[in-house]
Coordinates of C-alpha atoms in Angstrom, one line a residue:
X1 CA 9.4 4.0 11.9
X2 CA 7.9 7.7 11.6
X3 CA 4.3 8.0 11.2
X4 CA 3.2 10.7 8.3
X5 CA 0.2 12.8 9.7
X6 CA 0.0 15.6 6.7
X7 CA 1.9 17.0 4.3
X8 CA 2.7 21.0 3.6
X9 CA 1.4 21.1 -0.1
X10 CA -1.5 22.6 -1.1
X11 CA -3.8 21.2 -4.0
X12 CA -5.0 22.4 -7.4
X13 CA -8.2 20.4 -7.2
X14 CA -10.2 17.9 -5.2
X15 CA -8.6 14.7 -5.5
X16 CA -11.3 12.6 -6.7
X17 CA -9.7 9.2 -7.2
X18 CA -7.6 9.1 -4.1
X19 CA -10.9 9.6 -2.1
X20 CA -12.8 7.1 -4.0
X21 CA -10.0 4.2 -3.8
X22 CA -10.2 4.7 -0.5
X23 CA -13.2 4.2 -0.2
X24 CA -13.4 1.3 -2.3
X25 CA -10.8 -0.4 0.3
X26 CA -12.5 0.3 2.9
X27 CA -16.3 -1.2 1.9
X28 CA -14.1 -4.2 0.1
X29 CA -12.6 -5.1 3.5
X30 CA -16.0 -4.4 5.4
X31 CA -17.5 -6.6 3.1
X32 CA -15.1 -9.2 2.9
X33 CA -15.9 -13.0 3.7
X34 CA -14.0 -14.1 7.3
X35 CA -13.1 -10.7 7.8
X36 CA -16.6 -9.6 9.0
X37 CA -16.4 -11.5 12.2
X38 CA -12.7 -10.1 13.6
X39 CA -14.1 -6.5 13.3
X40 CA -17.0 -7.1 16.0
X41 CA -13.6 -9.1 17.5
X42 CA -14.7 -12.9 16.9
X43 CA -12.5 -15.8 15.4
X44 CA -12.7 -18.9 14.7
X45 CA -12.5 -22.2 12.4
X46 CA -15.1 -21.3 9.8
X47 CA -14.2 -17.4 9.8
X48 CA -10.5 -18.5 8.6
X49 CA -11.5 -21.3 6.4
X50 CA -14.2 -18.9 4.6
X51 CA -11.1 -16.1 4.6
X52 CA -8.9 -18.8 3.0
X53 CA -11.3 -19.8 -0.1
X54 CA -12.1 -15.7 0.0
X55 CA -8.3 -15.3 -0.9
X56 CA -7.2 -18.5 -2.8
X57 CA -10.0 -17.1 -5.0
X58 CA -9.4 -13.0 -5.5
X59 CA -5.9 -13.0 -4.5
X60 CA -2.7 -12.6 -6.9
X61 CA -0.6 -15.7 -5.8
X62 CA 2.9 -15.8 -7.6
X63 CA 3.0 -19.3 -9.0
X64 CA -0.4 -18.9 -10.7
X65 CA 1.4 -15.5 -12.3
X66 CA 4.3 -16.8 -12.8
X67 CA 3.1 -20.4 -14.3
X68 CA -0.5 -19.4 -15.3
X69 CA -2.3 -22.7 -13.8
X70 CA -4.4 -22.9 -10.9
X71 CA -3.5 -25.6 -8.1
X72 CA -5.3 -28.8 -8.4
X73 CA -6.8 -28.3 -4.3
X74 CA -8.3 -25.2 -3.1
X75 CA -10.3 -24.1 0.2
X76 CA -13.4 -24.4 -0.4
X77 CA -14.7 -22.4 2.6
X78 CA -16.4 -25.3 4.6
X79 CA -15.4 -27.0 8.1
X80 CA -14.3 -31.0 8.3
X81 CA -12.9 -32.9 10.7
X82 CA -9.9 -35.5 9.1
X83 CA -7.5 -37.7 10.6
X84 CA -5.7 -34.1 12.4
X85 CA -8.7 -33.1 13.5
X86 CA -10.8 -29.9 12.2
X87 CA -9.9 -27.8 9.2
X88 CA -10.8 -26.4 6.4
X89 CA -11.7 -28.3 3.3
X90 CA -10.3 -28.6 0.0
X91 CA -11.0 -29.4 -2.8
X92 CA -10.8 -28.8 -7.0
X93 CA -11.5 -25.2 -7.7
X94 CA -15.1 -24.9 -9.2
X95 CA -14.2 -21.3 -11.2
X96 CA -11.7 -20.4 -13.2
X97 CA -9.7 -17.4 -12.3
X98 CA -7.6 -15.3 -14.4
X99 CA -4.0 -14.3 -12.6
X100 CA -3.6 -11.2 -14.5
X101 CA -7.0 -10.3 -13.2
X102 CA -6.4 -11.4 -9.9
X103 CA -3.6 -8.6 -9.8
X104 CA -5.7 -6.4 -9.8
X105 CA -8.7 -7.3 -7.4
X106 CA -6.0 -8.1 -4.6
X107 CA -4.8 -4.6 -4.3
X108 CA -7.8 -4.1 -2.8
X109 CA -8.1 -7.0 -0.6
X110 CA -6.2 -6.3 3.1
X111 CA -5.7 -8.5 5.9
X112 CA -6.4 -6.4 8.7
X113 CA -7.0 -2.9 9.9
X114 CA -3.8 -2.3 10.7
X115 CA -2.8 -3.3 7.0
X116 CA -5.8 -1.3 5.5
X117 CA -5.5 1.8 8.0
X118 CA -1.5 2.2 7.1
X119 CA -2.1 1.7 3.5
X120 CA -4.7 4.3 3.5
X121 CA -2.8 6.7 5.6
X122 CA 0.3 7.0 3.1
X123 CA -2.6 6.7 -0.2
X124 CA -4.4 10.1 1.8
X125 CA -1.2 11.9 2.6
X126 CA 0.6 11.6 -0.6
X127 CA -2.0 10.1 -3.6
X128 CA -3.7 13.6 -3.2
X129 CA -1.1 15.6 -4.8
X130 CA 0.5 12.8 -7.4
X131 CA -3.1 13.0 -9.0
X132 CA -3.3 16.9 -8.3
X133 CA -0.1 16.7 -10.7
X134 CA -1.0 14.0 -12.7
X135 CA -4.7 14.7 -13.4
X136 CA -7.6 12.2 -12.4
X137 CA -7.1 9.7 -15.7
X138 CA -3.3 9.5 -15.7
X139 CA -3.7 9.4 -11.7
X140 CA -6.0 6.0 -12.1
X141 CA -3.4 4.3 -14.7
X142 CA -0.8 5.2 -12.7
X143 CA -2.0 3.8 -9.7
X144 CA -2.8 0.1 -11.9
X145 CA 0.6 0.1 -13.3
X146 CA 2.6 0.4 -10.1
X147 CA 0.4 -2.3 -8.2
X148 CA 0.8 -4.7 -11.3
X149 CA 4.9 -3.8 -11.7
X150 CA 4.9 -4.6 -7.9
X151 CA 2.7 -8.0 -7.6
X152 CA 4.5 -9.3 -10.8
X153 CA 8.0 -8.3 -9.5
X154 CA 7.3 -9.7 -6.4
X155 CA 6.3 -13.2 -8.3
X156 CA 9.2 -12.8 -10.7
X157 CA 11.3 -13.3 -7.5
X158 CA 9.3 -15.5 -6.0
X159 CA 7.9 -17.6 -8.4
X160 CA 6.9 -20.8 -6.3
X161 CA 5.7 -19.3 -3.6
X162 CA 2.1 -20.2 -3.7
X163 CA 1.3 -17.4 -0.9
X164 CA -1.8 -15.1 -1.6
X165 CA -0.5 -11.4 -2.2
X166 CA -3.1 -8.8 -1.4
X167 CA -3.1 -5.4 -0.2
X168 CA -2.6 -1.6 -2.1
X169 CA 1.0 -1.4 -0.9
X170 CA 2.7 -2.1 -4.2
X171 CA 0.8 0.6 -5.9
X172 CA 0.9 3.3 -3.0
X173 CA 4.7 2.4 -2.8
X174 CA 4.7 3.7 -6.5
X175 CA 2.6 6.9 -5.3
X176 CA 5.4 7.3 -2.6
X177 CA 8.5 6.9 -5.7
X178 CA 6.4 9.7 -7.5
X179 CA 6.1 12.0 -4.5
X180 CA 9.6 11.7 -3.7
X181 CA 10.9 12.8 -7.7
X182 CA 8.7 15.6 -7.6
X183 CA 8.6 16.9 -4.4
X184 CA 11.4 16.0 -2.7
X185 CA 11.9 19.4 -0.7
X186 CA 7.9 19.3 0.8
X187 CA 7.7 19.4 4.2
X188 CA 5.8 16.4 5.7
X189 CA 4.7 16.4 9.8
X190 CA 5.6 12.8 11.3
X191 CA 5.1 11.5 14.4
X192 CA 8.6 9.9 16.1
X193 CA 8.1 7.3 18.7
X194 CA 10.3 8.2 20.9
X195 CA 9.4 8.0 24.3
X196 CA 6.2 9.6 23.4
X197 CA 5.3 11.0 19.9
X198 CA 7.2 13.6 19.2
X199 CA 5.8 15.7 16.3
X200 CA 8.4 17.0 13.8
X201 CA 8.2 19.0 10.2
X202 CA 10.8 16.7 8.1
X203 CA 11.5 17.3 4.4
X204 CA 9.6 14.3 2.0
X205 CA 12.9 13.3 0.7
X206 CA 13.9 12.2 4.4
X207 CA 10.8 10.4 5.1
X208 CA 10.3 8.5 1.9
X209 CA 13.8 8.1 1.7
X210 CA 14.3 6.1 5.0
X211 CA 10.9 4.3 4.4
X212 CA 12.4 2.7 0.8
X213 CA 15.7 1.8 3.0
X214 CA 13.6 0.4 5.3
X215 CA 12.2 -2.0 2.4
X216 CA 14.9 -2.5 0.1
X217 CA 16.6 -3.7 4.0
X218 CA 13.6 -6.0 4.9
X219 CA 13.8 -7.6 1.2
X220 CA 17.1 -8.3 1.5
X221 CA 16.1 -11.1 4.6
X222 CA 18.8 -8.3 6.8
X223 CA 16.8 -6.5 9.8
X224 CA 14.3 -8.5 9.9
X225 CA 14.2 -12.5 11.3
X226 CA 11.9 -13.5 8.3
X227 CA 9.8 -11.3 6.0
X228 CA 6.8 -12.9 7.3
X229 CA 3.4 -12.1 5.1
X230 CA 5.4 -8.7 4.2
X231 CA 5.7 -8.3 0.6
X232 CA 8.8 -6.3 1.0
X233 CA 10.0 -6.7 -2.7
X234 CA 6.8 -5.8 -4.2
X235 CA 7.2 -2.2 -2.0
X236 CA 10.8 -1.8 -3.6
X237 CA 9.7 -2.8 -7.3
X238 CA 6.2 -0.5 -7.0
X239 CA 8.9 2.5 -5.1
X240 CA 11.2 2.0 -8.3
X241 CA 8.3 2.1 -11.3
X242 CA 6.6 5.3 -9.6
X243 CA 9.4 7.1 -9.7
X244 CA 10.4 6.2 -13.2
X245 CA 6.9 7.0 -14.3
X246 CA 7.2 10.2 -12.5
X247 CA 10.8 11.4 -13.7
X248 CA 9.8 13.4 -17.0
X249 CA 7.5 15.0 -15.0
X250 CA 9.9 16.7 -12.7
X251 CA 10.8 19.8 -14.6
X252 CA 7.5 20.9 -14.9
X253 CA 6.6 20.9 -11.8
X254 CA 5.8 23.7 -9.5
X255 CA 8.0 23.7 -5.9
X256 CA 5.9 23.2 -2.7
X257 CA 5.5 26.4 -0.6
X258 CA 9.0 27.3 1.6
X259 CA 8.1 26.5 5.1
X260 CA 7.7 28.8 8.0
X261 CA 8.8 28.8 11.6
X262 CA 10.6 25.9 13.3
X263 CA 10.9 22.0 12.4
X264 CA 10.1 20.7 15.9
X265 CA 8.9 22.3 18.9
X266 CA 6.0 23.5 19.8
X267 CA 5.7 26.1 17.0
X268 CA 5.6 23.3 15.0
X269 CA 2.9 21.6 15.9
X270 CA 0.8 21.7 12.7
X271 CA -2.6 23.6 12.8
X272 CA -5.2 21.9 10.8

């Protein structure tokens, strides 16, 4: 898989919402129950247990969509000790919680710092200049209607699966479909493990295209042994919507600069 580093397209204005929704991950995450202990590197029982209620609770979970009704057990975020031994409690949920809502808090909820940091990467390379094209307003509503196409397409094919879904990736997979309608010719500088990182100037179409094949394969069950807690249909749906969303916006939209120099090499090493 390539790694994107920077785009070559310059920006209108200062994209305002792609900062702050970084942001906004990134304290969400800091701040979130069970998660604060595996960033100073600790684990444990009662971190995963509090993480588990923390999810159950703020996380879009496809059978709730799907069926609208909570489940009669939840975590409750305590520690007991049962006939198995320790675990985490359950017990009947004391809130109510609205699915459609919870759509929308879990895409910015995040796992990991792998999960947040790649997410974020792809939002900072290519979110900048959807909203540049879009304008802040239309960038924002954008952004919501992707991550809700995805979670509920995801649910719509998985509609038992009582699994939390969190992360941003179904609405940055929309920002990617956009990206790749209107700028397919932009040059983009990846790193390519091979060997060592190898730095190379590809056009967007080649890098968004192989990263949809990549997703639209995983979903499918082939390349992969089991999609594990990937969400691979939710990036094909949120891929699809963005660039259906972004379609009549193709003609009017200017062409990225023509590139200079060569695609790989060390004249191509990029010199921000």
């Amino acid at each position: 898989m390539v790694i994107p580093v920077h785009d070559v397209n310059p920006l209108r204005r200062t994209p305002y919402v792609t900062y702050a929704l970084i942001a906004a991950n990134v304290l969400v995450f800091l701040f979130t129950p069970g998660l604060a202990g595996s960033v100073a590197g600790e684990s444990g029982l009662s971190q995963l247990c509090h993480l588990q209620a923390f999810l159950e609770h703020y996380a879009a979970v496809p059978q709730e969509l799907i069926h609208d009704q909570m489940p009669r057990l939840v975590p409750t975020g305590d520690v007991g000790v049962g006939a198995h031994g320790p675990g985490c409690v359950v017990a009947p949920p004391h809130y109510d919680k609205s699915p459609p809502l919870s759509v929308f808090t879990a895409m910015f909820l995040h796992g990991s710092w792998l999960h947040l940091l790649g997410n974020m990467l792809f939002l900072l390379i290519f979110g900048n200049n959807i909203e540049d094209r879009l304008g802040h307003v239309r960038f924002t509503l954008f952004y919501i209607v992707c991550g809700y196409a995805a979670a509920y397409g995801f649910a719509l094919a998985n509609p038992n699966s009582s699994d939390p879904l969190i992360g941003a990736s179904g609405a940055i997979a929309g920002v990617l479909g956009a990206y790749l309608v209107l700028y397919p010719k932009a040059r983009v500088w990846v790193l390519v493990p091979f060997l060592i990182f190898l730095p190379l100037r590809l056009p967007a179409w080649l890098v968004l295209g192989f990263w949809f094949a990549l997703q639209a394969l995983y979903s499918s069950g082939e390349g992969v042994s089991t999609a594990g807690t990937v969400a691979y249909a939710a990036h094909v749906v949120g891929f699809v919507v963005g660039m259906l969303l972004a379609w009549p916006l193709r003609p009017g939209t200017p062409p990225p600069p023509e590139p200079r120099g060569l695609q790989w090499g060390r004249r191509a090493r990029p010199s921000w």
